[in-house]
Coordinates of C-alpha atoms (C1' of nucleotides) in Angstrom, one line a residue:
Chain C
M9 CA 88.7 130.7 133.1
L10 CA 91.2 128.2 134.4
D11 CA 90.4 124.6 134.5
V12 CA 89.1 123.9 138.0
Q13 CA 90.6 120.4 137.9
L14 CA 94.0 122.0 137.5
L15 CA 93.5 124.0 140.7
R16 CA 92.3 121.0 142.6
S17 CA 95.3 118.9 141.6
Q18 CA 98.1 121.3 141.2
I19 CA 97.3 124.4 143.2
E20 CA 100.9 125.2 144.1
T21 CA 102.0 125.2 140.4
V22 CA 99.1 127.4 139.5
A23 CA 99.9 129.8 142.3
A24 CA 103.5 130.0 141.2
R25 CA 102.5 130.8 137.6
L26 CA 100.0 133.4 138.7
A27 CA 102.6 134.9 141.0
S28 CA 104.7 135.7 137.9
R29 CA 101.8 138.0 136.9
G30 CA 102.0 139.7 140.3
L31 CA 98.9 138.0 141.6
T32 CA 98.8 136.2 144.9
L33 CA 96.4 133.2 144.6
D34 CA 94.3 132.9 147.8
T35 CA 94.9 129.2 148.2
S36 CA 93.2 129.0 151.6
T37 CA 90.0 130.5 150.3
F38 CA 90.0 128.1 147.4
A39 CA 90.7 125.2 149.7
A40 CA 87.8 126.2 152.0
L41 CA 85.4 126.7 149.0
E42 CA 86.5 123.4 147.6
D43 CA 86.1 121.5 150.8
G44 CA 82.6 122.9 151.3
R45 CA 81.6 122.3 147.7
K46 CA 82.8 118.7 147.7
S47 CA 81.0 117.6 150.8
L48 CA 77.8 119.6 150.1
Q49 CA 77.7 118.4 146.5
T50 CA 78.2 114.8 147.2
R51 CA 75.7 114.8 150.0
T52 CA 73.1 116.6 147.9
Q53 CA 73.5 114.1 145.1
E54 CA 73.4 111.2 147.5
L55 CA 70.1 112.5 148.9
Q56 CA 68.7 113.1 145.4
A57 CA 69.6 109.6 144.4
K58 CA 67.7 108.2 147.4
R59 CA 64.7 110.4 146.7
N60 CA 64.6 109.4 143.0
A61 CA 64.8 105.7 143.9
L62 CA 62.0 106.0 146.4
S63 CA 59.9 108.0 144.1
K64 CA 60.2 105.3 141.5
Q65 CA 59.0 102.8 144.0
I66 CA 56.0 104.9 144.8
G67 CA 55.2 105.0 141.1
M68 CA 55.4 101.3 140.8
L69 CA 53.4 100.6 143.9
K70 CA 50.7 103.0 142.8
G71 CA 50.8 101.5 139.3
K72 CA 49.9 98.2 140.8
G73 CA 47.3 99.7 143.1
E74 CA 49.2 98.9 146.3
D75 CA 49.7 101.0 149.4
A76 CA 52.7 103.4 149.2
S77 CA 52.3 105.2 152.5
A78 CA 55.4 103.5 154.0
V79 CA 57.6 104.6 151.2
L80 CA 56.1 108.0 151.2
A81 CA 57.1 108.3 154.9
D82 CA 60.6 107.3 154.0
V83 CA 60.8 110.0 151.4
A84 CA 59.5 112.5 153.9
R85 CA 62.4 111.8 156.2
L86 CA 64.8 113.0 153.5
G87 CA 62.9 116.2 153.1
D88 CA 64.5 118.7 155.3
E89 CA 68.1 117.8 154.8
L90 CA 67.6 117.6 151.0
K91 CA 65.9 120.9 150.9
A92 CA 68.6 122.5 152.9
C93 CA 71.3 121.0 150.7
E94 CA 69.6 122.0 147.5
Q95 CA 69.2 125.5 148.7
A96 CA 72.8 125.9 149.9
L97 CA 74.6 124.3 147.0
P98 CA 73.9 126.8 144.2
G99 CA 75.2 129.7 146.3
L100 CA 78.4 127.8 147.0
L101 CA 78.9 126.8 143.4
E102 CA 78.4 130.5 142.5
K103 CA 81.0 131.5 144.9
M104 CA 83.4 129.0 143.4
E105 CA 82.5 130.2 139.9
A106 CA 83.1 133.8 140.9
F107 CA 86.4 132.9 142.4
L108 CA 87.4 131.2 139.2
L109 CA 86.1 134.0 136.9
G110 CA 88.3 136.4 138.8
L111 CA 91.5 134.6 138.0
P112 CA 93.6 135.7 135.0
N113 CA 95.0 133.3 132.5
L114 CA 98.3 131.4 133.1
P115 CA 101.2 132.8 131.2
H116 CA 102.8 130.6 128.6
E117 CA 106.2 129.3 129.5
S118 CA 107.8 131.4 126.7
V119 CA 106.6 134.7 128.2
P120 CA 109.3 136.8 129.7
V121 CA 108.9 137.2 133.5
G122 CA 108.6 140.8 134.6
E123 CA 106.6 143.1 136.9
D124 CA 105.5 145.8 134.5
E125 CA 106.1 147.2 131.0
S126 CA 109.8 147.6 131.7
G127 CA 110.0 143.9 131.6
N128 CA 108.8 143.6 128.1
V129 CA 111.2 142.3 125.5
E130 CA 111.7 143.8 122.1
V131 CA 111.6 141.1 119.5
R132 CA 112.4 143.0 116.2
R133 CA 112.2 146.4 114.5
W134 CA 111.0 147.3 111.1
G135 CA 111.8 150.5 109.2
S136 CA 113.7 153.4 110.7
P137 CA 112.3 156.6 112.0
G138 CA 112.5 159.3 109.4
S139 CA 114.5 162.5 110.0
F140 CA 112.9 165.8 109.7
D141 CA 114.7 169.0 108.8
F142 CA 112.1 171.1 110.5
E143 CA 110.5 171.0 113.9
V144 CA 108.0 168.1 114.0
R145 CA 104.5 168.8 115.0
D146 CA 102.2 166.3 116.7
H147 CA 99.0 165.1 115.1
V148 CA 96.9 167.7 117.0
E149 CA 98.7 170.5 115.4
I150 CA 99.0 168.9 112.0
G151 CA 95.4 167.8 112.1
A152 CA 94.0 171.2 113.1
G153 CA 94.1 172.4 109.5
L154 CA 92.9 169.1 108.1
G155 CA 89.6 168.8 109.9
L156 CA 90.7 167.0 113.1
D157 CA 88.6 168.8 115.7
F158 CA 88.9 168.1 119.4
D159 CA 87.0 171.1 120.5
T160 CA 83.8 170.0 118.8
G161 CA 84.3 166.4 120.0
A162 CA 84.5 167.8 123.6
R163 CA 81.6 170.1 123.1
L164 CA 79.4 167.2 122.0
S165 CA 80.5 164.5 124.3
G166 CA 83.2 165.6 126.7
S167 CA 86.9 164.9 126.7
R168 CA 88.4 162.0 124.8
F169 CA 86.0 162.3 121.9
T170 CA 87.0 163.5 118.5
F171 CA 85.1 165.1 115.6
M172 CA 86.6 164.8 112.1
R173 CA 85.5 166.5 109.0
G174 CA 86.7 166.7 105.4
K175 CA 90.0 165.1 104.4
V176 CA 91.0 163.7 107.8
A177 CA 87.6 162.0 108.1
R178 CA 88.2 160.5 104.7
L179 CA 91.7 159.4 105.6
H180 CA 90.3 157.7 108.6
R181 CA 87.8 155.8 106.5
A182 CA 90.4 155.0 103.9
L183 CA 92.6 153.4 106.6
A184 CA 89.8 151.2 107.8
Q185 CA 88.9 150.1 104.3
F186 CA 92.5 149.4 103.5
M187 CA 93.0 147.3 106.5
L188 CA 89.8 145.4 106.0
D189 CA 90.6 144.7 102.4
L190 CA 94.1 143.5 103.3
Q191 CA 93.0 141.1 106.0
T192 CA 90.1 139.7 104.0
G193 CA 91.8 139.7 100.5
E194 CA 95.3 138.5 101.4
H195 CA 95.2 136.9 104.8
G196 CA 92.1 134.8 104.6
Y197 CA 89.8 136.4 107.2
T198 CA 86.1 136.5 106.7
E199 CA 84.6 140.0 106.9
C200 CA 82.0 140.4 109.6
Y201 CA 79.6 143.0 110.8
T202 CA 78.6 142.5 114.4
P203 CA 76.4 144.0 117.1
Y204 CA 78.0 146.9 119.0
I205 CA 75.7 146.3 122.0
V206 CA 76.0 142.9 123.7
N207 CA 74.6 141.0 126.6
R208 CA 76.3 140.5 129.9
D209 CA 77.2 136.9 129.3
I210 CA 79.1 137.8 126.2
L211 CA 81.5 139.9 128.2
V212 CA 82.0 137.2 130.7
G213 CA 82.9 134.9 127.8
T214 CA 85.8 137.1 126.6
G215 CA 86.9 138.1 130.1
Q216 CA 85.8 141.8 130.4
L217 CA 83.3 140.7 133.1
P218 CA 82.9 140.3 135.9
K219 CA 86.2 142.0 136.8
F220 CA 86.5 145.0 134.5
R221 CA 82.9 146.4 134.4
D222 CA 84.3 149.9 135.2
D223 CA 86.1 149.9 131.9
M224 CA 82.9 149.5 129.9
F225 CA 80.1 151.7 128.8
W226 CA 76.7 150.2 129.5
V227 CA 73.3 151.1 128.3
L228 CA 69.6 150.6 129.2
R229 CA 66.8 150.3 126.8
G230 CA 64.5 153.2 126.6
G231 CA 61.3 152.9 128.6
D232 CA 62.1 149.5 130.1
E233 CA 63.3 150.0 133.7
Q234 CA 63.3 146.2 134.3
A235 CA 65.5 145.2 131.4
G236 CA 69.1 144.4 132.4
E237 CA 71.9 146.6 131.1
Q238 CA 73.7 145.8 127.9
Y239 CA 77.2 146.8 127.1
L240 CA 78.9 148.7 124.3
I241 CA 81.7 146.6 122.9
S242 CA 85.2 147.7 123.8
T243 CA 86.6 145.8 120.9
S244 CA 85.0 143.6 118.2
E245 CA 87.1 140.8 119.6
I246 CA 84.1 140.4 122.0
S247 CA 81.4 139.9 119.4
L248 CA 83.7 138.0 116.9
T249 CA 85.1 135.5 119.5
N250 CA 81.7 134.9 121.1
S251 CA 80.2 134.0 117.7
V252 CA 81.4 130.5 118.4
R253 CA 80.2 130.3 122.0
D254 CA 78.1 127.2 122.9
Q255 CA 79.1 125.6 119.6
V256 CA 80.8 122.4 118.8
L257 CA 82.6 123.0 115.5
P258 CA 83.5 120.2 113.1
L259 CA 87.3 119.5 113.0
D260 CA 87.5 120.7 109.4
A261 CA 86.0 124.0 110.2
L262 CA 89.2 125.1 112.0
P263 CA 90.7 127.5 111.8
V264 CA 87.9 130.1 111.8
K265 CA 89.4 133.4 110.9
L266 CA 87.2 136.5 111.3
T267 CA 87.7 140.2 111.0
A268 CA 85.5 143.2 111.5
H269 CA 85.8 147.0 111.4
S270 CA 84.0 148.4 114.3
P271 CA 83.9 151.3 116.8
C272 CA 85.2 150.5 120.3
F273 CA 84.0 152.1 123.4
R274 CA 86.1 152.3 126.5
S275 CA 85.5 154.3 129.7
E276 CA 89.2 154.5 130.4
A277 CA 88.5 154.3 134.1
G278 CA 91.8 154.7 135.9
S279 CA 93.5 156.5 133.0
A280 CA 92.9 160.0 134.3
G281 CA 95.6 162.3 133.2
R282 CA 97.2 159.8 130.8
D283 CA 97.4 160.7 127.1
T284 CA 95.0 163.5 127.5
R285 CA 96.2 165.3 124.4
G286 CA 95.1 164.2 121.0
M287 CA 93.5 161.0 119.9
I288 CA 95.8 158.4 121.4
R289 CA 93.4 157.5 124.2
Q290 CA 89.7 158.0 123.3
H291 CA 86.4 156.8 124.7
Q292 CA 85.4 155.9 121.2
F293 CA 87.7 154.7 118.5
D294 CA 87.6 152.4 115.4
K295 CA 89.5 149.3 115.0
V296 CA 89.9 146.5 112.5
E297 CA 90.1 143.3 114.6
M298 CA 91.3 139.9 113.7
V299 CA 90.1 136.8 115.6
Q300 CA 91.1 133.2 115.1
I301 CA 89.5 130.1 116.5
V302 CA 92.0 127.3 116.2
H303 CA 93.0 123.8 117.1
P304 CA 94.9 123.8 120.4
E305 CA 98.0 122.4 118.8
K306 CA 98.1 125.2 116.3
S307 CA 97.5 128.3 118.5
Y308 CA 101.1 129.4 118.9
E309 CA 101.7 129.0 115.2
A310 CA 98.6 131.1 114.6
L311 CA 99.8 133.8 117.0
E312 CA 103.0 134.3 115.1
E313 CA 101.0 134.4 111.8
M314 CA 98.6 136.9 113.2
V315 CA 101.3 139.2 114.4
G316 CA 102.6 139.1 110.8
H317 CA 99.2 140.1 109.5
A318 CA 99.2 143.1 111.7
E319 CA 102.7 144.0 110.7
T320 CA 101.8 143.8 107.1
V321 CA 99.5 146.8 107.6
L322 CA 102.3 148.9 109.0
Q323 CA 104.7 147.8 106.3
R324 CA 102.4 148.7 103.5
L325 CA 101.8 152.1 105.1
G326 CA 105.6 152.5 105.5
L327 CA 105.3 153.1 109.2
P328 CA 108.3 152.2 111.4
Y329 CA 107.5 149.9 114.2
R330 CA 108.8 147.4 116.7
V331 CA 107.4 144.1 118.0
V332 CA 107.4 143.6 121.7
A333 CA 106.7 140.4 123.7
L334 CA 104.8 141.5 126.8
C335 CA 106.1 140.2 130.1
T336 CA 104.0 138.3 132.6
G337 CA 103.2 141.4 134.6
D338 CA 102.0 143.5 131.7
M339 CA 99.7 141.1 129.9
G340 CA 96.0 141.4 129.7
F341 CA 93.7 139.3 131.9
S342 CA 92.7 136.6 129.3
A343 CA 96.0 136.3 127.5
A344 CA 98.5 133.5 127.8
K345 CA 100.9 135.3 125.5
T346 CA 100.8 138.7 123.9
Y347 CA 102.8 140.6 121.3
D348 CA 102.3 144.3 121.0
L349 CA 103.1 146.3 117.9
E350 CA 104.4 149.7 118.6
V351 CA 104.5 152.3 115.9
W352 CA 107.0 155.2 115.8
L353 CA 105.5 158.5 116.7
P354 CA 108.1 161.3 115.9
A355 CA 106.4 164.0 118.0
Q356 CA 106.6 161.8 121.0
N357 CA 110.0 160.5 119.9
T358 CA 109.0 157.0 120.9
Y359 CA 107.2 153.9 119.9
R360 CA 103.5 153.7 120.9
E361 CA 101.2 150.6 121.0
I362 CA 99.1 150.3 117.9
S363 CA 98.2 146.6 118.0
S364 CA 98.1 143.8 120.5
C365 CA 97.9 140.2 119.4
S366 CA 97.1 137.5 122.0
N367 CA 96.7 133.8 122.3
C368 CA 94.1 133.2 125.0
E369 CA 94.5 129.4 124.7
A370 CA 91.3 127.8 126.2
F371 CA 90.7 130.6 128.7
Q372 CA 87.9 132.2 126.8
A373 CA 86.8 129.0 125.2
R374 CA 86.1 127.5 128.6
R375 CA 84.0 130.6 129.6
M376 CA 82.1 130.4 126.3
Q377 CA 81.9 126.7 126.0
A378 CA 83.3 126.9 122.5
R379 CA 84.5 123.5 121.4
F380 CA 85.3 121.3 118.4
K381 CA 85.1 117.6 117.7
N382 CA 88.6 116.2 117.9
V383 CA 89.9 113.2 115.9
N384 CA 88.5 110.8 118.6
G385 CA 85.0 112.3 118.2
K386 CA 85.3 114.0 121.6
N387 CA 84.4 117.6 122.3
E388 CA 87.5 119.6 123.1
L389 CA 87.9 123.3 123.9
V390 CA 89.2 125.5 121.0
H391 CA 91.9 128.0 121.4
T392 CA 91.1 131.6 120.7
L393 CA 93.3 134.5 119.5
N394 CA 92.7 138.1 118.8
G395 CA 94.7 140.9 117.4
S396 CA 94.3 144.4 116.2
G397 CA 94.9 144.9 112.5
L398 CA 95.0 147.8 113.5
A399 CA 93.7 150.5 115.7
V400 CA 92.4 153.0 113.1
G401 CA 92.7 156.2 115.2
R402 CA 96.2 155.5 116.3
T403 CA 97.2 154.6 112.7
L404 CA 95.8 158.0 111.6
V405 CA 97.9 159.6 114.2
A406 CA 101.0 157.7 113.0
V407 CA 100.3 158.6 109.3
L408 CA 99.9 162.3 110.1
E409 CA 103.0 162.5 112.2
N410 CA 105.3 160.3 110.1
Y411 CA 104.2 161.8 106.7
Q412 CA 104.1 165.5 107.7
Q413 CA 105.8 168.0 105.6
A414 CA 107.5 171.3 106.5
D415 CA 104.5 173.3 105.0
G416 CA 102.0 171.5 107.2
S417 CA 100.8 169.2 104.4
V418 CA 100.7 165.4 104.8
V419 CA 101.7 163.0 102.1
I420 CA 99.3 160.1 101.7
P421 CA 101.1 156.7 101.8
K422 CA 100.9 155.0 98.4
A423 CA 98.8 152.1 99.6
L424 CA 96.1 154.5 100.6
V425 CA 96.0 156.7 97.5
P426 CA 93.4 154.5 95.8
Y427 CA 91.2 154.7 98.9
M428 CA 91.6 158.5 98.8
G429 CA 90.2 158.8 95.3
G430 CA 93.6 159.6 94.0
I431 CA 94.5 162.3 96.5
E432 CA 98.3 162.1 97.2
V433 CA 98.7 165.0 99.6
L434 CA 96.5 166.6 102.2
E435 CA 96.9 170.3 102.1
P436 CA 95.9 172.3 105.2
A437 CA 92.9 174.6 104.8
L438 CA 94.4 177.3 106.9
Chain Q
rG17 C1' 53.1 148.0 119.5
rG18 C1' 48.5 144.4 118.3
rA19 C1' 46.8 139.2 117.1
rG20 C1' 48.1 134.2 116.5
rA21 C1' 51.4 129.8 116.3
rG22 C1' 55.6 127.5 118.2
rG23 C1' 60.4 126.3 121.0
rU24 C1' 62.0 118.3 122.9
rG25 C1' 68.6 114.9 121.1
rG26 C1' 72.7 116.6 114.5
rC27 C1' 67.9 116.9 111.8
rA28 C1' 62.6 115.3 111.7
rG29 C1' 59.1 114.1 115.3
rA30 C1' 56.2 111.5 119.5
rG31 C1' 55.4 112.0 124.4
rU32 C1' 50.2 115.6 129.0
rG33 C1' 52.2 113.7 136.3
rG34 C1' 55.2 107.8 137.8
rU35 C1' 61.1 102.6 135.7
rC36 C1' 61.3 109.2 130.4
rG37 C1' 67.4 111.2 129.4
rA38 C1' 63.2 110.7 126.6
rA39 C1' 59.5 106.3 121.4
rU40 C1' 60.1 106.3 116.3
rG41 C1' 62.5 107.8 111.8
rU42 C1' 66.8 109.8 109.7
rA43 C1' 72.0 111.1 109.7
rC44 C1' 76.5 109.2 111.7
rC45 C1' 80.0 105.1 113.8
rU46 C1' 81.2 99.7 114.4
rG47 C1' 80.3 94.8 113.0
rA48 C1' 77.9 90.9 109.6
rC49 C1' 76.6 89.8 104.5
rU50 C1' 79.4 91.4 99.6
rC51 C1' 84.9 90.9 95.0
rG52 C1' 83.5 96.0 96.3
rA53 C1' 79.3 99.2 96.9
rA54 C1' 74.1 99.7 97.6
rA55 C1' 70.3 97.4 100.1
rU56 C1' 69.5 94.4 104.5
rC57 C1' 70.5 92.8 109.6
rA58 C1' 72.8 93.5 114.7
rG59 C1' 75.0 96.9 118.0
rG60 C1' 76.4 101.9 119.2
rC61 C1' 75.6 107.1 119.1
rG62 C1' 73.6 114.1 123.7
rU63 C1' 75.8 117.8 127.2
rA64 C1' 77.7 119.4 131.8
rG65 C1' 79.2 117.9 136.6
rG66 C1' 80.4 114.7 140.9
rU67 C1' 82.9 110.3 142.6
rG68 C1' 86.5 106.4 141.7
rC69 C1' 93.1 103.7 140.1
rA70 C1' 89.7 101.8 136.8
rA71 C1' 85.3 99.3 135.0
rG72 C1' 81.6 101.9 136.6
rC73 C1' 78.2 104.4 139.7
rC74 C1' 75.6 108.9 140.7
rU75 C1' 73.5 114.0 139.8
rA76 C1' 71.5 117.8 136.7
rC77 C1' 69.7 119.2 131.9
rC78 C1' 63.3 118.7 127.1
rG79 C1' 63.9 127.7 125.3
rU80 C1' 65.3 130.5 130.4
rG81 C1' 64.1 131.4 135.6
rG82 C1' 60.7 130.4 139.5
rG83 C1' 56.6 127.4 141.7
rU84 C1' 53.3 123.0 142.9
rU85 C1' 54.4 117.6 144.0
rC86 C1' 57.0 111.9 147.2
rG87 C1' 57.8 112.4 141.7
rA88 C1' 57.5 117.5 136.2
rA89 C1' 59.3 117.3 129.2
rU90 C1' 54.1 116.9 131.0
rC91 C1' 50.5 121.3 135.7
rC92 C1' 51.0 126.9 137.3
rC93 C1' 53.6 131.9 137.0
rA94 C1' 57.1 135.2 134.7
rC95 C1' 60.5 136.1 131.0
rC96 C1' 63.4 135.2 126.3
rC97 C1' 63.6 133.7 121.3
rU98 C1' 61.5 132.1 116.4
rC99 C1' 57.6 132.2 112.7
rU100 C1' 52.9 134.3 110.3
rC101 C1' 49.6 138.6 109.8
rC102 C1' 48.6 143.8 111.0
rG103 C1' 50.6 148.7 112.6
rC104 C1' 54.9 151.9 113.0
rC105 C1' 59.6 152.8 111.1
rA106 C1' 65.7 154.1 109.0

RNA sequence: GGAGAGGUGGCAGAGUGGUCGAAUGUACCUGACUCGAAAUCAGGCGUAGGUGCAAGCCUACCGUGGGUUCGAAUCCCACCCUCUCCGCCA
């Protein structure tokens, strides 16, 4: 959420910065809401102050045993207008809140301006795509003999679900374990296990709600028709970041660095027809997520660091990738700046997103009321960052495709061998 | 699921309709005393929001949401959470 003070004082600047994201700020709606809010709120508070003062008088008079009927009559005169104000104000404040909750974050000044992904800027490349002296197969073909079973996934749950058995299932687990060990053991993140089902407010905190409800899976508790719905997390960023909501952290607690391996559930509304083959785009996938809660002055430093943490995973696995700075038009709702990591997929002959690292600045912190005590002893909003380290399913795809052999086997990257119980090559069963 | 107890400021803990945003203790900060510290003494010390150049003034907040009342931490209703015991259960 943007700082409402900023909108009040510099609406044109805000509008210009949002325009770079392709969003037209409805300044007249804001102005109308703000005018209404200001007059109604000040009037309400004025009447409340009068009522409180008169009520105190009544208390004093009655305490002394004197007649209070005159004051009582004064208070009664406030009645109707006060009641009307107190009834109208919450609705107006909610409208204002809803307006603010629907606005995306302001892009950082260093973000390249662009309309869509074609405006993204490649920052660097690592590794070079391998050459194959045979026709490369995609992960669907390679995986078929290794236990990667899309038919069963579809039979159980429909499209965009995958069933894995045997060696591929183990490889999938090995990848997650390896990533988690790396981020906790070498990069200083605290391993977490979080709920996968969360309350509505939690999604408002990180920005999935109210605007992107269609992207979520939501659930109802058995037997209780009255209970509100809860949501399956679409990333553990949600539960990790919200772990500091409504908190005032001591200065020396920063930075908080958290990581978790979790499933992620996404309805992929609006993605019909995209990446329908294979496990690039699934309704359920695993991810090792990194989250940092940092001092506002350190957040851009932390972003660079976090990108490095994600890159390390790809480097240890020997997977070629590039780092891309997303442009204003391609960034996510909550982000002020985002780097994507794109891994080389030989079967697609292109780089595909495998990690996304974002600095959300105070955007989420303001929604969550996540603060720290600054050097002056004042409460100040933290900055939050999140990044994938990495998406496990897509990493599995990348390993299968980049390490495939002519005979259909797949060499296990050295870093994973210990996690595979010493297995160095996956041989197809068929 | 059943029975009971409870949710008040960083913590502890009072407050049962009227100058209560809340006693008191403790922690913390500032000052005094001290060579320094401890002890002691004095003062300060919640959050969000509105308004104002500012000092300040004002509003809301005692688990959450409603209600009664001129006035609610206090009374009423619903819900949530925590703890204890029992049942069930991976």
